[in-house]
PDB file of C-alpha atoms in Angstrom:
ATOM      1  CA  TYR A 213     -22.490   1.457  -4.590  1.00 96.00           C
ATOM      2  CA  ALA A 214     -19.291   3.324  -5.456  1.00 96.00           C
ATOM      3  CA  ASP A 215     -19.230   5.044  -2.072  1.00 96.00           C
ATOM      4  CA  LEU A 216     -19.461   1.727  -0.225  1.00 95.00           C
ATOM      5  CA  ILE A 217     -16.863   0.059  -2.459  1.00 95.00           C
ATOM      6  CA  GLY A 218     -14.612   2.993  -1.576  1.00 97.00           C
ATOM      7  CA  LYS A 219     -14.307   1.506   1.899  1.00 97.00           C
ATOM      8  CA  THR A 220     -11.783  -0.952   0.417  1.00 98.00           C
ATOM      9  CA  THR A 221      -9.203   1.814   0.049  1.00 98.00           C
ATOM     10  CA  ALA A 222     -10.362   3.596   3.204  1.00 98.00           C
ATOM     11  CA  GLY A 223      -9.677   0.336   5.022  1.00 98.00           C
ATOM     12  CA  ALA A 224      -6.279  -0.012   3.369  1.00 98.00           C
ATOM     13  CA  ASP A 225      -5.333   3.495   4.481  1.00 98.00           C
ATOM     14  CA  TRP A 226      -6.391   2.638   8.028  1.00 98.00           C
ATOM     15  CA  ILE A 227      -4.305  -0.548   7.904  1.00 98.00           C
ATOM     16  CA  VAL A 228      -1.274   1.554   6.896  1.00 98.00           C
ATOM     17  CA  ALA A 229      -1.876   4.114   9.650  1.00 98.00           C
ATOM     18  CA  ASP A 230      -2.343   1.317  12.181  1.00 98.00           C
ATOM     19  CA  ALA A 231       0.842  -0.509  11.132  1.00 98.00           C
ATOM     20  CA  LEU A 232       2.885   2.677  11.475  1.00 98.00           C
ATOM     21  CA  GLY A 233       1.473   3.509  14.909  1.00 97.00           C
ATOM     22  CA  ILE A 234      -0.375   6.601  13.721  1.00 97.00           C
ATOM     23  CA  ASP A 235      -4.045   5.662  14.025  1.00 97.00           C
ATOM     24  CA  PRO A 236      -4.845   2.277  15.627  1.00 97.00           C
ATOM     25  CA  ILE A 237      -7.628   0.162  14.148  1.00 98.00           C
ATOM     26  CA  LEU A 238     -10.635  -0.307  16.419  1.00 97.00           C
ATOM     27  CA  PRO A 239     -11.678  -3.933  15.791  1.00 97.00           C
ATOM     28  CA  ASP A 240     -15.382  -3.497  16.649  1.00 97.00           C
ATOM     29  CA  ILE A 241     -15.659  -0.478  14.357  1.00 97.00           C
ATOM     30  CA  TRP A 242     -13.764  -2.265  11.592  1.00 97.00           C
ATOM     31  CA  GLU A 243     -16.286  -5.115  11.754  1.00 96.00           C
ATOM     32  CA  MET A 244     -19.157  -2.658  11.332  1.00 95.00           C
ATOM     33  CA  VAL A 245     -17.804  -1.375   8.035  1.00 96.00           C
ATOM     34  CA  GLN A 246     -15.780  -3.937   6.134  1.00 96.00           C
ATOM     35  CA  PRO A 247     -17.972  -7.119   6.015  1.00 93.00           C
ATOM     36  CA  PRO A 248     -20.887  -5.344   4.249  1.00 90.00           C
ATOM     37  CA  VAL A 249     -18.441  -4.166   1.592  1.00 93.00           C
ATOM     38  CA  ARG A 250     -17.345  -7.728   0.866  1.00 91.00           C
ATOM     39  CA  SER A 251     -20.919  -8.971   0.754  1.00 90.00           C
ATOM     40  CA  LEU A 252     -21.745  -6.347  -1.876  1.00 91.00           C
ATOM     41  CA  LEU A 253     -18.887  -7.114  -4.263  1.00 89.00           C
ATOM     42  CA  GLY A 254     -20.733  -9.778  -6.224  1.00 89.00           C
ATOM     43  CA  GLN A 255     -23.948  -7.797  -6.460  1.00 95.00           C
ATOM     44  CA  ALA A 256     -23.010  -5.015  -8.868  1.00 96.00           C
ATOM     45  CA  ALA A 257     -25.451  -6.089 -11.575  1.00 97.00           C
ATOM     46  CA  ALA A 258     -28.192  -6.660  -8.994  1.00 97.00           C
ATOM     47  CA  VAL A 259     -27.726  -3.146  -7.623  1.00 96.00           C
ATOM     48  CA  ARG A 260     -27.952  -1.712 -11.119  1.00 97.00           C
ATOM     49  CA  ALA A 261     -31.155  -3.723 -11.681  1.00 97.00           C
ATOM     50  CA  HIS A 262     -32.573  -2.383  -8.397  1.00 96.00           C
ATOM     51  CA  GLU A 263     -33.090  -5.854  -6.979  1.00 97.00           C
ATOM     52  CA  PRO A 264     -34.488  -5.446  -3.443  1.00 97.00           C
ATOM     53  CA  ALA A 265     -32.079  -7.827  -1.682  1.00 95.00           C
ATOM     54  CA  ALA A 266     -29.041  -6.101  -3.213  1.00 96.00           C
ATOM     55  CA  LEU A 267     -30.378  -2.655  -2.367  1.00 96.00           C
ATOM     56  CA  GLU A 268     -30.989  -3.815   1.204  1.00 95.00           C
ATOM     57  CA  THR A 269     -27.367  -4.933   1.462  1.00 94.00           C
ATOM     58  CA  LEU A 270     -26.216  -1.613   0.041  1.00 95.00           C
ATOM     59  CA  LEU A 271     -28.420   0.481   2.323  1.00 95.00           C
ATOM     60  CA  ASN A 272     -27.486  -1.473   5.437  1.00 95.00           C
ATOM     61  CA  GLY A 273     -23.811  -1.132   4.589  1.00 95.00           C
ATOM     62  CA  LEU A 274     -24.084   2.631   4.176  1.00 95.00           C
ATOM     63  CA  LEU A 275     -26.075   2.976   7.409  1.00 96.00           C
ATOM     64  CA  LEU A 276     -23.491   0.951   9.315  1.00 96.00           C
ATOM     65  CA  THR A 277     -20.665   3.143   8.022  1.00 96.00           C
ATOM     66  CA  GLY A 278     -22.554   6.173   9.280  1.00 96.00           C
ATOM     67  CA  LEU A 279     -23.010   4.571  12.699  1.00 97.00           C
ATOM     68  CA  ALA A 280     -19.314   3.608  12.757  1.00 97.00           C
ATOM     69  CA  MET A 281     -18.308   7.215  12.141  1.00 97.00           C
ATOM     70  CA  GLN A 282     -20.723   8.415  14.804  1.00 97.00           C
ATOM     71  CA  ALA A 283     -19.388   5.877  17.302  1.00 96.00           C
ATOM     72  CA  THR A 284     -15.782   6.971  16.796  1.00 96.00           C
ATOM     73  CA  GLY A 285     -16.409  10.672  16.284  1.00 96.00           C
ATOM     74  CA  SER A 286     -14.301  10.401  13.143  1.00 97.00           C
ATOM     75  CA  SER A 287     -14.802   9.523   9.491  1.00 97.00           C
ATOM     76  CA  ARG A 288     -11.610   7.412   9.501  1.00 97.00           C
ATOM     77  CA  PRO A 289     -13.506   4.055   9.403  1.00 97.00           C
ATOM     78  CA  ALA A 290     -15.219   4.977   6.137  1.00 96.00           C
ATOM     79  CA  SER A 291     -13.172   7.685   4.476  1.00 97.00           C
ATOM     80  CA  GLY A 292      -9.618   7.604   3.201  1.00 98.00           C
ATOM     81  CA  SER A 293      -7.641   8.980   0.308  1.00 98.00           C
ATOM     82  CA  GLU A 294     -10.406   8.079  -2.172  1.00 98.00           C
ATOM     83  CA  HIS A 295     -12.721  10.555  -0.442  1.00 98.00           C
ATOM     84  CA  GLN A 296     -10.022  13.210  -0.481  1.00 98.00           C
ATOM     85  CA  PHE A 297     -10.249  13.215  -4.288  1.00 98.00           C
ATOM     86  CA  SER A 298     -13.994  13.673  -4.018  1.00 97.00           C
ATOM     87  CA  HIS A 299     -13.680  16.412  -1.395  1.00 96.00           C
ATOM     88  CA  PHE A 300     -11.192  18.353  -3.508  1.00 95.00           C
ATOM     89  CA  TRP A 301     -13.447  18.201  -6.560  1.00 95.00           C
ATOM     90  CA  GLU A 302     -16.362  19.281  -4.385  1.00 94.00           C
ATOM     91  CA  MET A 303     -14.303  22.271  -3.221  1.00 92.00           C
ATOM     92  CA  GLN A 304     -13.896  23.133  -6.891  1.00 90.00           C
ATOM     93  CA  GLY A 305     -17.631  22.791  -7.544  1.00 93.00           C
ATOM     94  CA  LEU A 306     -17.194  19.973 -10.067  1.00 94.00           C
ATOM     95  CA  SER A 307     -20.281  19.802 -12.280  1.00 95.00           C
ATOM     96  CA  ILE A 308     -21.419  18.900 -15.790  1.00 94.00           C
ATOM     97  CA  ASP A 309     -23.712  21.378 -17.546  1.00 93.00           C
ATOM     98  CA  GLY A 310     -24.372  23.018 -14.203  1.00 94.00           C
ATOM     99  CA  VAL A 311     -25.346  19.780 -12.462  1.00 95.00           C
ATOM    100  CA  PRO A 312     -23.029  18.714  -9.603  1.00 96.00           C
ATOM    101  CA  VAL A 313     -21.395  15.326 -10.158  1.00 96.00           C
ATOM    102  CA  SER A 314     -22.705  12.765  -7.672  1.00 95.00           C
ATOM    103  CA  HIS A 315     -20.636  12.079  -4.583  1.00 96.00           C
ATOM    104  CA  GLY A 316     -20.632   8.361  -5.384  1.00 96.00           C
ATOM    105  CA  PHE A 317     -19.227   8.838  -8.875  1.00 97.00           C
ATOM    106  CA  LYS A 318     -16.446  11.059  -7.525  1.00 98.00           C
ATOM    107  CA  VAL A 319     -15.611   8.564  -4.783  1.00 98.00           C
ATOM    108  CA  GLY A 320     -15.619   5.739  -7.328  1.00 98.00           C
ATOM    109  CA  LEU A 321     -13.042   7.521  -9.466  1.00 98.00           C
ATOM    110  CA  GLY A 322     -11.058   8.327  -6.344  1.00 98.00           C
ATOM    111  CA  THR A 323     -11.129   4.665  -5.356  1.00 98.00           C
ATOM    112  CA  LEU A 324      -9.788   3.664  -8.758  1.00 98.00           C
ATOM    113  CA  ALA A 325      -7.096   6.352  -8.523  1.00 98.00           C
ATOM    114  CA  VAL A 326      -5.963   5.153  -5.112  1.00 98.00           C
ATOM    115  CA  THR A 327      -6.165   1.427  -5.890  1.00 98.00           C
ATOM    116  CA  ALA A 328      -3.913   1.890  -8.905  1.00 98.00           C
ATOM    117  CA  LEU A 329      -1.487   3.827  -6.721  1.00 98.00           C
ATOM    118  CA  TYR A 330      -1.493   1.108  -4.082  1.00 98.00           C
ATOM    119  CA  GLU A 331      -0.404  -1.358  -6.739  1.00 98.00           C
ATOM    120  CA  ARG A 332       2.701   0.778  -7.232  1.00 97.00           C
ATOM    121  CA  LEU A 333       3.354   0.775  -3.481  1.00 98.00           C
ATOM    122  CA  LEU A 334       2.933  -2.994  -3.156  1.00 98.00           C
ATOM    123  CA  ALA A 335       5.555  -3.571  -5.854  1.00 97.00           C
ATOM    124  CA  LEU A 336       8.274  -1.894  -3.744  1.00 97.00           C
ATOM    125  CA  THR A 337      11.022  -4.061  -2.293  1.00 97.00           C
ATOM    126  CA  ASP A 338      12.911  -3.675   0.974  1.00 97.00           C
ATOM    127  CA  ASP A 339      15.772  -2.152  -1.018  1.00 97.00           C
ATOM    128  CA  ASP A 340      13.354   0.493  -2.304  1.00 97.00           C
ATOM    129  CA  LEU A 341      12.257   1.244   1.248  1.00 98.00           C
ATOM    130  CA  ALA A 342      15.849   1.430   2.458  1.00 97.00           C
ATOM    131  CA  ALA A 343      16.733   3.900  -0.288  1.00 97.00           C
ATOM    132  CA  ALA A 344      14.114   6.287   1.106  1.00 97.00           C
ATOM    133  CA  LEU A 345      16.232   6.742   4.227  1.00 96.00           C
ATOM    134  CA  GLU A 346      18.683   8.789   2.156  1.00 94.00           C
ATOM    135  CA  LEU A 347      16.005  11.043   0.708  1.00 95.00           C
ATOM    136  CA  ARG A 348      16.544  14.780   1.091  1.00 95.00           C
ATOM    137  CA  TRP A 349      13.461  15.827   3.058  1.00 97.00           C
ATOM    138  CA  PRO A 350      12.292  19.392   2.264  1.00 95.00           C
ATOM    139  CA  LYS A 351      11.366  22.035   4.808  1.00 95.00           C
ATOM    140  CA  PHE A 352       7.671  22.771   5.050  1.00 97.00           C
ATOM    141  CA  VAL A 353       8.131  26.179   3.417  1.00 95.00           C
ATOM    142  CA  ALA A 354       8.879  24.373   0.136  1.00 94.00           C
ATOM    143  CA  VAL A 355       5.691  22.353   0.531  1.00 94.00           C
ATOM    144  CA  GLU A 356       3.749  25.524   1.271  1.00 95.00           C
ATOM    145  CA  ARG A 357       4.858  27.047  -2.027  1.00 93.00           C
ATOM    146  CA  LYS A 358       3.513  24.015  -3.889  1.00 90.00           C
ATOM    147  CA  ILE A 359       0.218  24.258  -2.056  1.00 93.00           C
ATOM    148  CA  GLU A 360      -0.140  27.891  -3.064  1.00 91.00           C
ATOM    149  CA  ALA A 361      -0.240  26.698  -6.675  1.00 85.00           C
ATOM    150  CA  LEU A 362      -2.974  24.236  -5.787  1.00 78.00           C
ATOM    151  CA  SER A 363      -6.023  26.420  -6.303  1.00 76.00           C
ATOM    152  CA  VAL A 364      -7.153  29.893  -7.294  1.00 77.00           C
ATOM    153  CA  ASP A 365      -9.452  29.839  -4.262  1.00 86.00           C
ATOM    154  CA  PRO A 366      -7.521  31.330  -1.317  1.00 90.00           C
ATOM    155  CA  ARG A 367      -9.809  29.525   1.148  1.00 90.00           C
ATOM    156  CA  VAL A 368      -8.758  26.147  -0.268  1.00 91.00           C
ATOM    157  CA  VAL A 369      -5.088  27.143  -0.148  1.00 93.00           C
ATOM    158  CA  GLU A 370      -5.354  28.373   3.437  1.00 94.00           C
ATOM    159  CA  ARG A 371      -7.043  25.202   4.611  1.00 93.00           C
ATOM    160  CA  ALA A 372      -4.630  22.960   2.705  1.00 95.00           C
ATOM    161  CA  ILE A 373      -1.644  24.655   4.357  1.00 96.00           C
ATOM    162  CA  ILE A 374      -3.176  24.148   7.807  1.00 97.00           C
ATOM    163  CA  GLU A 375      -3.982  20.481   7.141  1.00 97.00           C
ATOM    164  CA  SER A 376      -0.628  19.700   5.534  1.00 97.00           C
ATOM    165  CA  ARG A 377       1.370  21.385   8.280  1.00 97.00           C
ATOM    166  CA  ALA A 378      -0.502  19.373  10.917  1.00 97.00           C
ATOM    167  CA  LYS A 379       0.742  16.068   9.508  1.00 97.00           C
ATOM    168  CA  TYR A 380       4.127  17.081   8.099  1.00 97.00           C
ATOM    169  CA  PRO A 381       6.838  15.070   9.882  1.00 97.00           C
ATOM    170  CA  THR A 382      10.353  16.107  10.718  1.00 97.00           C
ATOM    171  CA  ASN A 383      12.982  14.102   8.901  1.00 97.00           C
ATOM    172  CA  THR A 384      13.755  12.273  12.147  1.00 97.00           C
ATOM    173  CA  VAL A 385      10.145  11.156  12.467  1.00 98.00           C
ATOM    174  CA  ARG A 386      10.043  10.194   8.787  1.00 98.00           C
ATOM    175  CA  ILE A 387      13.165   8.043   9.132  1.00 97.00           C
ATOM    176  CA  GLU A 388      11.764   6.335  12.234  1.00 97.00           C
ATOM    177  CA  ARG A 389       8.544   5.670  10.350  1.00 97.00           C
ATOM    178  CA  ILE A 390      10.383   4.108   7.412  1.00 98.00           C
ATOM    179  CA  ALA A 391      12.402   1.926   9.771  1.00 97.00           C
ATOM    180  CA  ARG A 392       9.157   0.668  11.282  1.00 98.00           C
ATOM    181  CA  LEU A 393       7.714   0.165   7.803  1.00 98.00           C
ATOM    182  CA  ARG A 394      10.633  -2.063   6.858  1.00 98.00           C
ATOM    183  CA  GLU A 395      10.084  -4.192   9.960  1.00 98.00           C
ATOM    184  CA  VAL A 396       6.400  -4.774   9.220  1.00 98.00           C
ATOM    185  CA  TRP A 397       6.522  -4.670   5.419  1.00 98.00           C
ATOM    186  CA  PRO A 398       6.086  -8.402   4.652  1.00 97.00           C
ATOM    187  CA  ASP A 399       3.037  -8.632   6.915  1.00 98.00           C
ATOM    188  CA  LEU A 400       1.663  -5.240   5.893  1.00 98.00           C
ATOM    189  CA  ASN A 401       2.068  -6.037   2.200  1.00 98.00           C
ATOM    190  CA  GLY A 402       0.027  -9.205   2.689  1.00 98.00           C
ATOM    191  CA  ARG A 403      -2.688  -7.421   4.681  1.00 98.00           C
ATOM    192  CA  LEU A 404      -3.037  -4.766   2.009  1.00 98.00           C
ATOM    193  CA  ARG A 405      -3.235  -7.303  -0.809  1.00 98.00           C
ATOM    194  CA  ALA A 406      -5.999  -9.102   1.090  1.00 98.00           C
ATOM    195  CA  GLN A 407      -7.875  -5.845   1.665  1.00 98.00           C
ATOM    196  CA  LEU A 408      -7.685  -4.311  -1.799  1.00 98.00           C
ATOM    197  CA  LEU A 409      -9.258  -5.362  -5.066  1.00 97.00           C
ATOM    198  CA  PRO A 410      -7.124  -5.454  -8.226  1.00 97.00           C
ATOM    199  CA  ALA A 411      -7.673  -2.142 -10.024  1.00 97.00           C
ATOM    200  CA  ASP A 412      -8.956  -3.810 -13.189  1.00 96.00           C
ATOM    201  CA  GLN A 413     -11.456  -5.886 -11.201  1.00 96.00           C
ATOM    202  CA  LEU A 414     -12.625  -2.783  -9.339  1.00 97.00           C
ATOM    203  CA  ARG A 415     -13.104  -0.932 -12.609  1.00 97.00           C
ATOM    204  CA  ALA A 416     -15.169  -3.826 -13.986  1.00 97.00           C
ATOM    205  CA  LEU A 417     -17.387  -3.922 -10.873  1.00 97.00           C
ATOM    206  CA  LEU A 418     -18.033  -0.199 -10.984  1.00 97.00           C
ATOM    207  CA  ARG A 419     -18.881  -0.399 -14.667  1.00 97.00           C
ATOM    208  CA  GLU A 420     -21.219  -3.343 -14.033  1.00 97.00           C
ATOM    209  CA  ALA A 421     -23.038  -1.335 -11.360  1.00 97.00           C
ATOM    210  CA  GLY A 422     -23.484   1.585 -13.770  1.00 96.00           C
ATOM    211  CA  CYS A 423     -20.926   3.847 -12.104  1.00 97.00           C
ATOM    212  CA  ALA A 424     -18.453   6.166 -13.798  1.00 96.00           C
ATOM    213  CA  THR A 425     -15.092   4.501 -14.460  1.00 97.00           C
ATOM    214  CA  THR A 426     -13.294   7.133 -16.563  1.00 97.00           C
ATOM    215  CA  PRO A 427     -12.472  10.710 -15.560  1.00 97.00           C
ATOM    216  CA  ASP A 428     -14.157  12.201 -18.624  1.00 96.00           C
ATOM    217  CA  GLU A 429     -17.473  10.748 -17.417  1.00 96.00           C
ATOM    218  CA  ILE A 430     -17.367  13.137 -14.467  1.00 97.00           C
ATOM    219  CA  GLY A 431     -15.944  16.063 -16.417  1.00 96.00           C
ATOM    220  CA  VAL A 432     -12.323  15.657 -15.310  1.00 97.00           C
ATOM    221  CA  SER A 433      -9.500  15.679 -17.850  1.00 95.00           C
ATOM    222  CA  LEU A 434      -6.492  13.409 -17.445  1.00 96.00           C
ATOM    223  CA  LYS A 435      -4.380  16.496 -16.709  1.00 95.00           C
ATOM    224  CA  ARG A 436      -6.766  17.561 -13.963  1.00 95.00           C
ATOM    225  CA  LEU A 437      -6.920  14.052 -12.549  1.00 97.00           C
ATOM    226  CA  LYS A 438      -3.142  13.877 -12.367  1.00 96.00           C
ATOM    227  CA  ALA A 439      -2.979  17.189 -10.497  1.00 94.00           C
ATOM    228  CA  SER A 440      -5.691  15.958  -8.140  1.00 96.00           C
ATOM    229  CA  TYR A 441      -3.382  13.304  -6.671  1.00 97.00           C
ATOM    230  CA  ALA A 442      -1.221  15.961  -5.002  1.00 95.00           C
ATOM    231  CA  ALA A 443      -4.202  18.126  -4.112  1.00 94.00           C
ATOM    232  CA  ALA A 444      -6.006  15.218  -2.460  1.00 96.00           C
ATOM    233  CA  ARG A 445      -2.995  14.632  -0.225  1.00 96.00           C
ATOM    234  CA  GLN A 446      -2.757  18.286   0.781  1.00 95.00           C
ATOM    235  CA  ILE A 447      -6.325  19.058   1.813  1.00 95.00           C
ATOM    236  CA  ARG A 448      -6.557  16.738   4.810  1.00 96.00           C
ATOM    237  CA  ARG A 449      -4.306  15.790   7.721  1.00 96.00           C
ATOM    238  CA  ARG A 450      -5.426  12.147   7.678  1.00 98.00           C
ATOM    239  CA  TYR A 451      -2.506   9.803   7.006  1.00 98.00           C
ATOM    240  CA  THR A 452      -3.015   7.745   3.833  1.00 98.00           C
ATOM    241  CA  VAL A 453      -1.079   6.012   1.086  1.00 98.00           C
ATOM    242  CA  LEU A 454      -0.597   9.438  -0.482  1.00 98.00           C
ATOM    243  CA  ASP A 455       1.501  10.477   2.519  1.00 98.00           C
ATOM    244  CA  LEU A 456       3.378   7.202   2.767  1.00 98.00           C
ATOM    245  CA  LEU A 457       4.518   7.360  -0.861  1.00 98.00           C
ATOM    246  CA  THR A 458       5.527  10.998  -0.351  1.00 98.00           C
ATOM    247  CA  GLU A 459       7.652  10.105   2.664  1.00 98.00           C
ATOM    248  CA  LEU A 460       9.259   7.318   0.641  1.00 98.00           C
ATOM    249  CA  GLY A 461      10.116   9.767  -2.135  1.00 97.00           C
ATOM    250  CA  ARG A 462       7.987   7.709  -4.548  1.00 98.00           C
ATOM    251  CA  PHE A 463       4.879   9.834  -4.928  1.00 98.00           C
ATOM    252  CA  ASP A 464       5.650  11.811  -8.089  1.00 96.00           C
ATOM    253  CA  GLN A 465       7.121   8.873  -9.991  1.00 97.00           C
ATOM    254  CA  SER A 466       4.283   6.563  -8.975  1.00 98.00           C
ATOM    255  CA  VAL A 467       1.658   9.037 -10.178  1.00 98.00           C
ATOM    256  CA  ASP A 468       3.566   9.712 -13.403  1.00 97.00           C
ATOM    257  CA  ASP A 469       3.702   5.980 -14.133  1.00 97.00           C
ATOM    258  CA  LEU A 470      -0.101   5.719 -13.988  1.00 97.00           C
ATOM    259  CA  PHE A 471      -0.431   8.209 -16.848  1.00 96.00           C
ATOM    260  CA  LYS A 472       2.356   6.967 -19.096  1.00 95.00           C
ATOM    261  CA  THR A 473       1.647   4.934 -22.211  1.00 89.00           C
ATOM    262  CA  GLY A 474       0.469   1.581 -20.952  1.00 89.00           C
ATOM    263  CA  GLY A 475      -0.196   2.961 -17.463  1.00 93.00           C
ATOM    264  CA  PHE A 476      -3.520   2.487 -15.683  1.00 95.00           C
ATOM    265  CA  TRP A 477      -5.131   5.753 -16.757  1.00 95.00           C
ATOM    266  CA  ALA A 478      -3.691   5.614 -20.257  1.00 87.00           C
ATOM    267  CA  THR A 479      -5.615   2.363 -20.760  1.00 69.00           C
ATOM    268  CA  THR A 480      -8.827   3.493 -19.052  1.00 60.00           C
ATOM    269  CA  ARG A 481     -11.408   4.094 -21.736  1.00 53.00           C
TER     270      ARG A 481
END
């Protein structure tokens, strides 16, 4: 259930990449993935109760996402920044008492993490976007130093450097991207609001389905979760909201706000 609900943020990330001319949406593939997600939203309790009709909807949705990925030769239709949290924790061997945490639970927490971050993005005004044009954009060597502090596993660090370098824009490209973002922002903001669930509603649905909704339930401290935002961005070249907020110079502050008193994670119990 949590893995399929994660397609809400995967879809949002694809909408962003499409709007910025990075990764165009394929309408037929989109229609394979997104409608089953919507049809499952009201069936959280039924899934938890193992009702056959709800499980059929869930299974069909998951099968269709697999076929969509096979058809495109890419996981883009079904995997966005929410899965990058899960993948990073899997690289770290996340487990509780020696038992690996389920993929679905990790994706569910990643979906919550990303949805809350999207709410920060959607609150930005055109003036906020314009201010990003004056941002001092670091050379990749500075980014590489941060990645080296990412993990004690040199294999993770090596791969993260490769993936991050592949998508790291020059400042000229970044400025052009922000200019395009400003042109499409009213429409894009509306598309994203229509695609995403409010974070509190998402948390309630996951809880109703019996999924983990707090980081401690999967053995992740708040400190580790906060660090995972940057790590999730660095381990994959796929363009997501994590990259957009970075290019706007809003990533660190947006993440910090989620953990402050009264922030989303501070109130997640």
